[in-house]
Short mmCIF file of C-alpha atoms in Angstrom, two decimals:
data_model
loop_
_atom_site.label_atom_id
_atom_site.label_comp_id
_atom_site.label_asym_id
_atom_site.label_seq_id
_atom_site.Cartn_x
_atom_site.Cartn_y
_atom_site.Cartn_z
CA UNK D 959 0.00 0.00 0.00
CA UNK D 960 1.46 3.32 -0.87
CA UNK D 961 1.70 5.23 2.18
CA UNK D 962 -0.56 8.21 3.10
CA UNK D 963 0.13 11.77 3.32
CA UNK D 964 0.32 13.00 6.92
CA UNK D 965 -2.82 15.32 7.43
CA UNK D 966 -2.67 19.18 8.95
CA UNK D 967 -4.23 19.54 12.01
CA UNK D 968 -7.11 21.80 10.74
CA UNK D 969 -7.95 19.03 8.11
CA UNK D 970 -8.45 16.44 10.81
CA UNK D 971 -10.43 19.06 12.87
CA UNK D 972 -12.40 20.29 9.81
CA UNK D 973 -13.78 16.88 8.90
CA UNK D 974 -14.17 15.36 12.91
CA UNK D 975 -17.59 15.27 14.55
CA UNK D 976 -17.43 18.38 16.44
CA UNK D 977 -19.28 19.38 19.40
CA UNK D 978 -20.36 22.55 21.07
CA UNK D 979 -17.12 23.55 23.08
CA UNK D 980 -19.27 25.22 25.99
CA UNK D 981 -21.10 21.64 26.93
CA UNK D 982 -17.40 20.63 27.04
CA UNK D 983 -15.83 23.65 29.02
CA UNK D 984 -18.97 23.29 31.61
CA UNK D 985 -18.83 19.42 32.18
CA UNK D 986 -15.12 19.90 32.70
CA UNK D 987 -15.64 23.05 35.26
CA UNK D 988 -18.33 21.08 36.37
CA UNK D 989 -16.17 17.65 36.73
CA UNK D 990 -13.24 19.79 38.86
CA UNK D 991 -15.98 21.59 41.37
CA UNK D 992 -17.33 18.32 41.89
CA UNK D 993 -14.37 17.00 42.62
CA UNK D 994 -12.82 20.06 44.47
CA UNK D 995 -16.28 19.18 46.48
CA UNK D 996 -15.52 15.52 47.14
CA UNK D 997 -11.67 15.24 47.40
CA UNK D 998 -11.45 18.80 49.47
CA UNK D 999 -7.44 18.78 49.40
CA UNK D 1000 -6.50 20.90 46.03
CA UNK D 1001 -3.54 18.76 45.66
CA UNK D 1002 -5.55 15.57 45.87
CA UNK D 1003 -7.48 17.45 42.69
CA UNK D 1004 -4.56 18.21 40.51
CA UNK D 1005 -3.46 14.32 40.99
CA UNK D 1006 -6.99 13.10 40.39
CA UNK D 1007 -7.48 15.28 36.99
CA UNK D 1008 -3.71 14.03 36.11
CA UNK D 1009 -4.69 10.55 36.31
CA UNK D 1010 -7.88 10.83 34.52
CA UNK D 1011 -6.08 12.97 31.67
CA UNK D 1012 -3.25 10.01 31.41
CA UNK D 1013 -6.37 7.23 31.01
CA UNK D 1014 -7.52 9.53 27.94
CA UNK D 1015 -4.24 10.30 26.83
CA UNK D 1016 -3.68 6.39 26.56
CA UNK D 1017 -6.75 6.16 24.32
CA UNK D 1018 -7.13 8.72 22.54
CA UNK D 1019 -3.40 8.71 21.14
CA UNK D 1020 -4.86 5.85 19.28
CA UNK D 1021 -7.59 8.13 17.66
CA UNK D 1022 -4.66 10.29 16.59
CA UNK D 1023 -2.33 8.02 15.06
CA UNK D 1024 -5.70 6.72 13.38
CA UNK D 1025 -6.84 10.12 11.52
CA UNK D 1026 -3.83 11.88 11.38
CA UNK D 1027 -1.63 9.39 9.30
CA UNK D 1028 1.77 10.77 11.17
CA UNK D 1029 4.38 8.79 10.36
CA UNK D 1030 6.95 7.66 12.80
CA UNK D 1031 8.78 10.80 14.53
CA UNK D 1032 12.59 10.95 14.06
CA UNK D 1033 13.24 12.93 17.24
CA UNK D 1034 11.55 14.18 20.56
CA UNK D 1035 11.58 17.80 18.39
CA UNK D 1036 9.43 16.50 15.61
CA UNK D 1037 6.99 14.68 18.56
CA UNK D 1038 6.46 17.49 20.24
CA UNK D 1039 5.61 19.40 17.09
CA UNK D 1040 3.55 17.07 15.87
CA UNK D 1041 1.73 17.36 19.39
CA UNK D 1042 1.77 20.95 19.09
CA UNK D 1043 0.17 21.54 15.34
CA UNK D 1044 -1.80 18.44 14.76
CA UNK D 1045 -2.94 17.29 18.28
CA UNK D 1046 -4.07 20.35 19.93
CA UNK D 1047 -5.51 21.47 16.74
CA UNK D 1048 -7.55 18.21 15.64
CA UNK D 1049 -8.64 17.52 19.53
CA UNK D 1050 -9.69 21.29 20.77
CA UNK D 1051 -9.22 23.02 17.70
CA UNK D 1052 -6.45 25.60 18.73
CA UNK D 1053 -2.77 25.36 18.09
CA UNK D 1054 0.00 25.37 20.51
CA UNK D 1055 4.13 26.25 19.87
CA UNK D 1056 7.08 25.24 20.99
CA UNK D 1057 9.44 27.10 22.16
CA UNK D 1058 12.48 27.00 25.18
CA UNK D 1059 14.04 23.67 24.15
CA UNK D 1060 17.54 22.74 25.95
CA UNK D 1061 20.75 22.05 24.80
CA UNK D 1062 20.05 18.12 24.22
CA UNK D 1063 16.64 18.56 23.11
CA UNK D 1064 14.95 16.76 25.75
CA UNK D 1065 13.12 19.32 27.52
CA UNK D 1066 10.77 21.91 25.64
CA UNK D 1067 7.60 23.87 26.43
CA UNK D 1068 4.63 24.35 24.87
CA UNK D 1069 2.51 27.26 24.54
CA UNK D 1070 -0.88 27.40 24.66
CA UNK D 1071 -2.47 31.13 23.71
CA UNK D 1072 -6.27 30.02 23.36
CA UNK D 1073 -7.43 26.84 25.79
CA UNK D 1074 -11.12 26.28 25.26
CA UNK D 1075 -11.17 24.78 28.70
CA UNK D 1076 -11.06 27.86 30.81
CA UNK D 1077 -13.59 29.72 28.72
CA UNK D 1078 -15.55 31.24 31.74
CA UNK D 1079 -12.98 30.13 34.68
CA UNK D 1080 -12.22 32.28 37.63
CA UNK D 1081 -10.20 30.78 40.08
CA UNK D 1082 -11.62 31.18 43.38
CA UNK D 1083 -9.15 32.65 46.26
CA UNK D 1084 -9.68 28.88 48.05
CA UNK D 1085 -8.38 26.90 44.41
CA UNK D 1086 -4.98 29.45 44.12
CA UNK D 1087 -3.09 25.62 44.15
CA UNK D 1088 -5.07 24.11 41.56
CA UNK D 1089 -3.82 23.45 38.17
CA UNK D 1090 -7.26 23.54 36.82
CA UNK D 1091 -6.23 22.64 33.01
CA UNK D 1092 -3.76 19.13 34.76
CA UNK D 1093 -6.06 17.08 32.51
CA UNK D 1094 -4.17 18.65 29.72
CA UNK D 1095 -0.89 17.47 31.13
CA UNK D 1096 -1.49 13.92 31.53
CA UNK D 1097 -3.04 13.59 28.61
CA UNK D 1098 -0.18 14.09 27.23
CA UNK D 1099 1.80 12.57 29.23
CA UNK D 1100 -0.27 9.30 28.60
CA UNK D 1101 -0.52 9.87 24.84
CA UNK D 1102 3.44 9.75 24.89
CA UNK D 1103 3.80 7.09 27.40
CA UNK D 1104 1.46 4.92 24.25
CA UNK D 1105 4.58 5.68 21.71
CA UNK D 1106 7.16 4.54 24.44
CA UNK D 1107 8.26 7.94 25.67
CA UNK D 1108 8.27 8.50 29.62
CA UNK D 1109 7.84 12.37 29.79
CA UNK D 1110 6.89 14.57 32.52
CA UNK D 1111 4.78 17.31 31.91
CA UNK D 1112 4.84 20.53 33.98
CA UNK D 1113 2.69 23.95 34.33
CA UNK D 1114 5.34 26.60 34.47
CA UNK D 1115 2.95 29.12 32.91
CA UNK D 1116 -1.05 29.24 33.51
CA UNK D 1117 -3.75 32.30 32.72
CA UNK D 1118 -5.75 31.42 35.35
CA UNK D 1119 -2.58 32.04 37.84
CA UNK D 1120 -2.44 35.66 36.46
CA UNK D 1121 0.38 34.70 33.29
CA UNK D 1122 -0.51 35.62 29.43
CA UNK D 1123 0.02 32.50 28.10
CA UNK D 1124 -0.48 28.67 29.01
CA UNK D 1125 3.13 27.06 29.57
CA UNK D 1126 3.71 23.22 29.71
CA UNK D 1127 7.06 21.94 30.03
CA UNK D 1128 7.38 18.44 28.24
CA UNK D 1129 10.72 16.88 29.80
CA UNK D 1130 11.58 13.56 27.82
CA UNK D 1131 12.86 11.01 30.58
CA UNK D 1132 13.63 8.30 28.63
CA UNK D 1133 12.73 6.53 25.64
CA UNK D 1134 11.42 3.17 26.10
CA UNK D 1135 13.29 0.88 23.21
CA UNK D 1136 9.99 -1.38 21.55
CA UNK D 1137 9.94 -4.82 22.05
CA UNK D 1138 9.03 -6.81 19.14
CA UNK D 1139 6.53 -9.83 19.49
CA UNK D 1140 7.65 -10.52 16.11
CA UNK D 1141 10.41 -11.42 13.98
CA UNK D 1142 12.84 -9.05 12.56
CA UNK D 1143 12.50 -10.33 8.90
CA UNK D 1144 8.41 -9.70 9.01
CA UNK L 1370 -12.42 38.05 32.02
CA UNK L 1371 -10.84 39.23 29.46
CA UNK L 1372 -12.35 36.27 27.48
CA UNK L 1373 -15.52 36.94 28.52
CA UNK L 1374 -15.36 40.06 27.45
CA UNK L 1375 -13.69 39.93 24.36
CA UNK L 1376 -15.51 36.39 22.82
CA UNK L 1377 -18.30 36.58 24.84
CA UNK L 1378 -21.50 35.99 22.65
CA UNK L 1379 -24.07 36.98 25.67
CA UNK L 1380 -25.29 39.77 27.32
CA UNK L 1381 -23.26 39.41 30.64
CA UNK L 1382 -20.29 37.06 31.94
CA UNK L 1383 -21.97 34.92 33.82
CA UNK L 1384 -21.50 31.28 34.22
CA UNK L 1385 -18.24 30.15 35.61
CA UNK L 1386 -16.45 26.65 35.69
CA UNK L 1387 -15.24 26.88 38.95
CA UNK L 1388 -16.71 29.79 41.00
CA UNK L 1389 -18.53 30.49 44.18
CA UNK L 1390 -22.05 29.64 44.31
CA UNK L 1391 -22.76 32.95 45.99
CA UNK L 1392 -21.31 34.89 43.01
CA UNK L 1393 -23.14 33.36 40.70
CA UNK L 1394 -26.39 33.88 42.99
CA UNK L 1395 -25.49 37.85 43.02
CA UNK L 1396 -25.35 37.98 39.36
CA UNK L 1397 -28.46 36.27 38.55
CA UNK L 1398 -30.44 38.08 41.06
CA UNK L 1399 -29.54 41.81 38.93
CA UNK L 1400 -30.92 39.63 35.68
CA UNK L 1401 -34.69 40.84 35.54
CA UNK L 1402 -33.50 44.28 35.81
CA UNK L 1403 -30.67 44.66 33.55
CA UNK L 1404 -31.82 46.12 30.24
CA UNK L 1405 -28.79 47.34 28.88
CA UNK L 1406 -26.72 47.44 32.66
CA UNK L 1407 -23.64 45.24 31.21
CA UNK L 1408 -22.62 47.23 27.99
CA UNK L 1409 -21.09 43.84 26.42
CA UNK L 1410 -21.32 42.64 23.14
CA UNK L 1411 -25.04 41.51 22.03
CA UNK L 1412 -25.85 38.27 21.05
CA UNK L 1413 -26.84 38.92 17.42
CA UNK L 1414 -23.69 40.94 16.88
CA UNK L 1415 -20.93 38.44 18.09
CA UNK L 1416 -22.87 35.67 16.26
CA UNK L 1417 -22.94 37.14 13.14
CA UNK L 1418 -18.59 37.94 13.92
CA UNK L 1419 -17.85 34.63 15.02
CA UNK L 1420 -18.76 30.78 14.77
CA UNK L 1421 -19.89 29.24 17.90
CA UNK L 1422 -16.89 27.63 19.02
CA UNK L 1423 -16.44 24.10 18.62
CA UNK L 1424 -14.06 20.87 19.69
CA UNK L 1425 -13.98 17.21 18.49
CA UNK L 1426 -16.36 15.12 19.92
CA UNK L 1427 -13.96 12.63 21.07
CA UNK L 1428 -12.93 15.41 23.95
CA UNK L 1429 -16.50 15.26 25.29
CA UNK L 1430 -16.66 11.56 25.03
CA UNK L 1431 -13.50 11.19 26.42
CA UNK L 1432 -14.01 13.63 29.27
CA UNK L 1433 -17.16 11.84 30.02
CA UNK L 1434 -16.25 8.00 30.06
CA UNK L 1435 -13.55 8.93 32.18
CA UNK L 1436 -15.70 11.20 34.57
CA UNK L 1437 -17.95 7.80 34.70
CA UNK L 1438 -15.10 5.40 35.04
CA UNK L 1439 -13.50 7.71 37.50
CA UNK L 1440 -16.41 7.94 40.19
CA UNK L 1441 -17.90 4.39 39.53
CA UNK L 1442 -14.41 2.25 39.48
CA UNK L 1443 -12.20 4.59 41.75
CA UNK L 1444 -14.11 6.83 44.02
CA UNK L 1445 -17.17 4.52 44.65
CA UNK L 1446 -16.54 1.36 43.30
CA UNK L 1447 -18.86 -0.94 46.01
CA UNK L 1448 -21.39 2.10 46.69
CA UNK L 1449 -22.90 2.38 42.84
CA UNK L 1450 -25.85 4.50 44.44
CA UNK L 1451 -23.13 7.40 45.80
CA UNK L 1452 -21.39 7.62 42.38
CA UNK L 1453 -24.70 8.05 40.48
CA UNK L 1454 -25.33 11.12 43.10
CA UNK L 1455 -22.44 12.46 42.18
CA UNK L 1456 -22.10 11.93 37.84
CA UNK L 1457 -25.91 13.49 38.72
CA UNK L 1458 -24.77 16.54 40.32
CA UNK L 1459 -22.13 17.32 37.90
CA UNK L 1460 -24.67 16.80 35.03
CA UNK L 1461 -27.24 19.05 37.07
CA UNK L 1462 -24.54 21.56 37.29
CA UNK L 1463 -23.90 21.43 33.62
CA UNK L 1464 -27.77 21.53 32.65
CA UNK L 1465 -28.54 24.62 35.06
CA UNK L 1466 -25.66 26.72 33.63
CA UNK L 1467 -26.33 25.28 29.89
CA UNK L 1468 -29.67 26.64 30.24
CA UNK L 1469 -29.17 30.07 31.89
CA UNK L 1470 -26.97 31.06 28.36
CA UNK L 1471 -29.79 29.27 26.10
CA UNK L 1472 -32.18 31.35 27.48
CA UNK L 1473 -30.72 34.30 27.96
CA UNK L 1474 -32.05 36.48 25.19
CA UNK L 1475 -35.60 34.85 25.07
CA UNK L 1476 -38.95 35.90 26.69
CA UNK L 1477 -39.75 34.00 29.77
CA UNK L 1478 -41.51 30.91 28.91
CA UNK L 1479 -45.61 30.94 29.91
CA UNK L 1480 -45.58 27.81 31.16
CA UNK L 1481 -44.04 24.43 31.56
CA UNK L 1482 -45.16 22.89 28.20
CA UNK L 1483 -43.49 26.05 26.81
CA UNK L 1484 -39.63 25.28 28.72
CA UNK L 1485 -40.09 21.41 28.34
CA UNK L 1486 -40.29 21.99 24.12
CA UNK L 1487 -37.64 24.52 24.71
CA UNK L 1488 -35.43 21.62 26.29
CA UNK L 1489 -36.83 19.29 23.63
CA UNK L 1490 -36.19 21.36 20.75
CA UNK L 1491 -33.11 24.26 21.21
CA UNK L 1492 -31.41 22.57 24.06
CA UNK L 1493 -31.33 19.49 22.71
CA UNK L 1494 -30.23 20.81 19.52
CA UNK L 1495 -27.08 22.96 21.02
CA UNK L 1496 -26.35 19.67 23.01
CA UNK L 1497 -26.79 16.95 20.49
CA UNK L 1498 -27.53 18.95 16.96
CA UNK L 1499 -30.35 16.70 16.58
CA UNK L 1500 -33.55 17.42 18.34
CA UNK L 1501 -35.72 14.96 20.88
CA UNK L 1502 -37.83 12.61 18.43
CA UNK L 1503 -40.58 12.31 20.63
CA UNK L 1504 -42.67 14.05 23.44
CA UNK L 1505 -45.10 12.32 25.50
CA UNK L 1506 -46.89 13.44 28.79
CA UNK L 1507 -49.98 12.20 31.05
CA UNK L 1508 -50.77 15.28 31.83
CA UNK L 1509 -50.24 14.65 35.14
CA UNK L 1510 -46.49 16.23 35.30
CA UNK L 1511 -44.78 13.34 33.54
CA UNK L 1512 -43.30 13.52 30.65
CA UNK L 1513 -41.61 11.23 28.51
CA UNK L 1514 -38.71 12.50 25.88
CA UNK L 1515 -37.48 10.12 23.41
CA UNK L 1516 -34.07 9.97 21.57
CA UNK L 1517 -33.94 7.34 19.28
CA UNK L 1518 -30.04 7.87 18.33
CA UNK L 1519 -29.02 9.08 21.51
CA UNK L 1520 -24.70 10.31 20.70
CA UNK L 1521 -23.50 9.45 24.03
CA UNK L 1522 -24.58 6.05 23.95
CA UNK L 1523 -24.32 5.11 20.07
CA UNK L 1524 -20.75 4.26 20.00
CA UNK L 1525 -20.70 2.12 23.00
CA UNK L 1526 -20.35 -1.42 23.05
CA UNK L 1527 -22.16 -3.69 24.77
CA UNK L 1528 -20.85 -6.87 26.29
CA UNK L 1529 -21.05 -9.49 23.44
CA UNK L 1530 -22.22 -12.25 26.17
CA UNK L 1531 -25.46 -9.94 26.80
CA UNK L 1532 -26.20 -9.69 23.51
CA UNK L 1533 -29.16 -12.42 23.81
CA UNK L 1534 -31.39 -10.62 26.38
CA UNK L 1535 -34.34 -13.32 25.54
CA UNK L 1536 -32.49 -16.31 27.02
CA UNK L 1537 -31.19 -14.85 30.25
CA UNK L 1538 -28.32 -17.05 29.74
CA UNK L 1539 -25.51 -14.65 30.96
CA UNK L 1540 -27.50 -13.00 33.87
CA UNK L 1541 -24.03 -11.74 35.40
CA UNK L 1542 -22.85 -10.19 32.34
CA UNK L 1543 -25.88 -8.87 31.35
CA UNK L 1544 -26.11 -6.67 34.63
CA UNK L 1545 -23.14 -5.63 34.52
CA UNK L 1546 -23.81 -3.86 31.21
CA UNK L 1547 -26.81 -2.50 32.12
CA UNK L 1548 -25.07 -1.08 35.64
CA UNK L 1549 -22.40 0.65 33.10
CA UNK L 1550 -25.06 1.46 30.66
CA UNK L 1551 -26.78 3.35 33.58
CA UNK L 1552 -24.05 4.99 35.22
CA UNK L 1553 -23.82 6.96 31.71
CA UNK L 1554 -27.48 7.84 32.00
CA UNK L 1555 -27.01 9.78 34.77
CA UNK L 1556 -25.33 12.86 33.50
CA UNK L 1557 -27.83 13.54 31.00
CA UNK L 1558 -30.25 13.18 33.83
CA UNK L 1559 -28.77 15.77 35.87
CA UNK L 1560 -28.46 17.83 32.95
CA UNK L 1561 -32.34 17.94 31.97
CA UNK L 1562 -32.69 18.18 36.11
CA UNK L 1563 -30.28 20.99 35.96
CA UNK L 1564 -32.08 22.73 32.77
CA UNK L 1565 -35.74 22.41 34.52
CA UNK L 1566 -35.01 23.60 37.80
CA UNK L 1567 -33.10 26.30 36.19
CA UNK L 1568 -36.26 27.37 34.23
CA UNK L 1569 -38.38 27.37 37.35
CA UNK L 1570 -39.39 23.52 37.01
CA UNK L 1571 -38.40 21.44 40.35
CA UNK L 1572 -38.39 17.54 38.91
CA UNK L 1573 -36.88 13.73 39.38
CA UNK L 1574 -35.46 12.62 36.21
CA UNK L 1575 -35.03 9.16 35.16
CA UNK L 1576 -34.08 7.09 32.20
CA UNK L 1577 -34.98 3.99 30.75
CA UNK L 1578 -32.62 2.20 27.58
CA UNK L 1579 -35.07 0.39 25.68
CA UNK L 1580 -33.28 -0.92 22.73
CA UNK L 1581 -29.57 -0.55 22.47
CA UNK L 1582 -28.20 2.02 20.89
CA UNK L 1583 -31.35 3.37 19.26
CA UNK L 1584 -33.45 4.83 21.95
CA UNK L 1585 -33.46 6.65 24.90
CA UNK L 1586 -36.03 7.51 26.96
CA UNK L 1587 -35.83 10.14 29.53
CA UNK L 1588 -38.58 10.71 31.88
CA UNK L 1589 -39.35 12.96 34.36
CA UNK L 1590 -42.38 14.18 36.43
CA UNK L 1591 -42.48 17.20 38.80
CA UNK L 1592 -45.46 18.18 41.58
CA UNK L 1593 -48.51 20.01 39.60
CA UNK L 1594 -48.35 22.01 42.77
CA UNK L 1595 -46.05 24.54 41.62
#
C-alpha cells in the first residue's frame, strides 16, 4: 500500500464530529468543582485530573495516530511538534508552539495562547493551588507514554494564575526501546 | 475576564467553571432588571462575527467515560448508588448553567409545556444537533422525551455475552452492562434536572434504555403544585 500523506491539524479538525465547546468547558468546570467538592485537598485534585487525563491520553493517542496518518517521529523535536500543530488542533481546535528547548533537546515547552477549557474560569481565592487545566498534562503525558516515551509534563505558565500564556514543560525522561513480538524479517 | 469580554457571545459574563455559588447567585439576582446594565457585546452581533466555538467530539466523550469510570471504578466502586449522586450533580450543574446562556435572550416561557419543548427542541439541539424525536406526557407532570439515536450512547459497546437478552443465559454479564449502561445515563439526567429547575421547574429525572443504541427515553415528572 502506498503510504498516506500526513494530514494538517485543521484538516483532521475540519472533517471530525465536532461538538459545542461550551457543553465541554462546563462538564469539565463542572467535573473539577465536583471533585474540588468531594476530594477537598486541592492537591488531591490536581493528581486526580492528572490521572484521569493520562487514562484519555492512553486512548485517545490511538484516535490520533488513526486520523492523522503521522508517520513515525525521528526525534523528541518533531513529537512534540507534531503534538503541538496536529494534536491540539484536531482535539480542541487551537494550536500550541514550541518554544524554550535545551541544549540536548529533551526538555521543551509548549505554549498554549487560546485553551477552550477555561472559557468562563475564575479561580476562586480557596483553588490558588489548583492546576485547573492538569487534565491537559497527563493527557499528554499518557498519549506519549502509548509511543514509548516517559515524559513529565509541567505547568510553568497558567492564565488562570495571572500569566498571558499557558506554559507546559514536556521533559523527555527516557525513551522506552519497543519490544518486538515478532520477527525481525516480518 | 478578558475572554468573557472579548468572545463573549451573551449579554453578561456569567456562568463560571469553577466559582462560588454565591457569586453566581449575586449575578443572577440583577438579571430581571438589567436592560442594557452590562454594555457587552449583544448576542446577534458576536454571532454574526464569530462561529460558535467548537471541539472534536472525542474530547467530550473522552471527558465523560472517564468522569464515569472515575467515580464508579475509583471513588465509589462498592457504593454504585453514591457515584450516580455524584455523575448526577455534575450533570445538574452542567444543565442549570447550559440553560441560563440558552435562554438568555428569550422571553420568559408561559408555562411548563413552553420550557419542556424549549429543552426538547433548542437545548437538545445545542447539546446533540439533533432534536428529541418524541414528546409524550400524562398530563399529570410526567413527561416522557425520546431519543432514538441518543450520541453518548451510540458508539458504546455492549458486552457481546449480553447480547441475547431473551435467554437470560448470561444474567451476570448482562447486569453488569446495564449497571455501566446506567451509570452513563445519569449525567444527561442531571443535565435535563439541571435545565428544569433552572427554568423554574423542580423535577426527578429518570431514564430507561429500551433498545440498544437506538433509543433513549428520559422521563421525568415534577409536583402540579407549583
Amino acid at each position: 500500500m502506498a503510504p498516506v500523506a500526513p494530514r494538517s491539524g485543521d484538516a483532521i479538525f475540519a472533517n471530525v464530529e465536532r461538538v459545542n465547546a461550551e457543553l465541554f468547558t462546563l462538564t469539565y468546570g463542572a467535573i473539577v468543582r465536583q471533585l474540588l467538592t468531594d476530594l477537598e485537598e486541592v492537591e488531591e485534585v490536581n493528581k486526580q485530573l492528572d490521572q484521569m487525563g493520562y487514562n484519555i491520553g492512553i486512548r485517545l493517542v490511538d484516535e490520533f495516530l488513526a486520523k492523522s496518518n503521522v508517520s513515525r517521529c525521528v526525534d523528541f523535536r518533531e513529537t512534540t511538534d507534531v503534538i503541538a500543530k496536529v494534536g491540539f488542533k484536531m482535539f480542541l481546535g487551537v494550536t500550541a508552539s514550541v518554544t524554550n528547548w535545551d541544549a540536548d533537546g529533551t526538555c521543551c515547552s509548549i505554549v498554549l495562547e487560546d485553551n477552550p477549557l477555561v472559557d468562563f474560569v475564575e479561580l476562586p481565592d480557596t483553588c490558588q493551588g489548583l492546576y485547573y487545566c492538569n487534565i491537559l498534562s497527563g493527557v499528554i503525558r499518557g498519549a506519549l507514554d502509548m509511543v514509548s516515551m516517559k515524559t513529565e509534563v509541567t505547568w510553568i505558565r497558567d492564565v488562570l494564575r495571572g500569566d498571558d500564556v499557558f506554559e507546559l514543560q514536556v521533559k523527555l525522561l527516557k525513551q522506552v526501546p519497543e519490544e518486538y513480538p515478532y520477527k525481525d524479517d516480518e | 475576564m478578558r475572554e468573557e469580554i472579548n468572545s463573549s457571545k451573551w449579554h453578561r459574563p456569567v456562568i463560571v467553571g469553577c466559582m462560588k455559588e454565591s457569586s453566581l447567585s449575586n449575578r443572577k439576582l440583577r438579571y430581571p432588571t438589567t436592560l442594557g446594565y452590562w454594555a457587552l457585546p449583544t448576542f446577534e452581533r458576536d454571532r454574526d462575527r464569530e462561529m460558535v466555538r467548537e471541539v472534536s467530539e472525542s474530547c467530550i466523550d473522552s471527558l465523560l467515560t472517564e468522569m464515569v469510570a472515575c467515580y464508579s471504578n475509583r471513588f465509589y466502586a462498592n457504593k454504585p448508588e453514591l457515584a450516580a449522586r455524584r455523575i448526577e450533580a455534575i450533570g445538574y450543574q452542567v444543565g442549570h448553567q447550559l440553560s441560563e446562556r440558552y435562554t438568555m435572550e428569550r422571553p420568559r416561557f408561559s408555562d411548563h409545556l413552553e420550557a419542556i419543548k424549549f429543552i426538547c427542541k433548542d437545548f437538545w439541539s445545542e447539546l446533540f444537533k439533533k432534536q428529541i424525536d418524541n414528546l409524550k406526557t400524562n398530563h399529570r407532570g410526567t413527561f416522557v422525551l425520546q431519543d432514538n439515536k441518543f450520541r453518548w450512547l451510540a458508539r458504546m459497546s455492549v458486552d457481546p455475552s449480553a447480547d441475547n437478552v431473551e435467554d437470560n443465559s448470561s444474567p451476570t454479564a448482562e447486569n453488569k452492562a446495564a449497571q455501566a449502561m446506567s451509570m452513563h445515563l445519569y449525567f444527561p439526567c442531571g443535565i435535563i434536572r439541571g435545565a428544569l429547575s433552572n427554568l423554574g421547574i423542580p423535577c426527578t429525572v429518570s431514564a430507561d434504555i429500551s433498545s440498544l443504541p437506538a433509543c433513549v427515553y428520559l422521563s421525568f415528572l415534577y409536583s402540579n403544585e407549583f
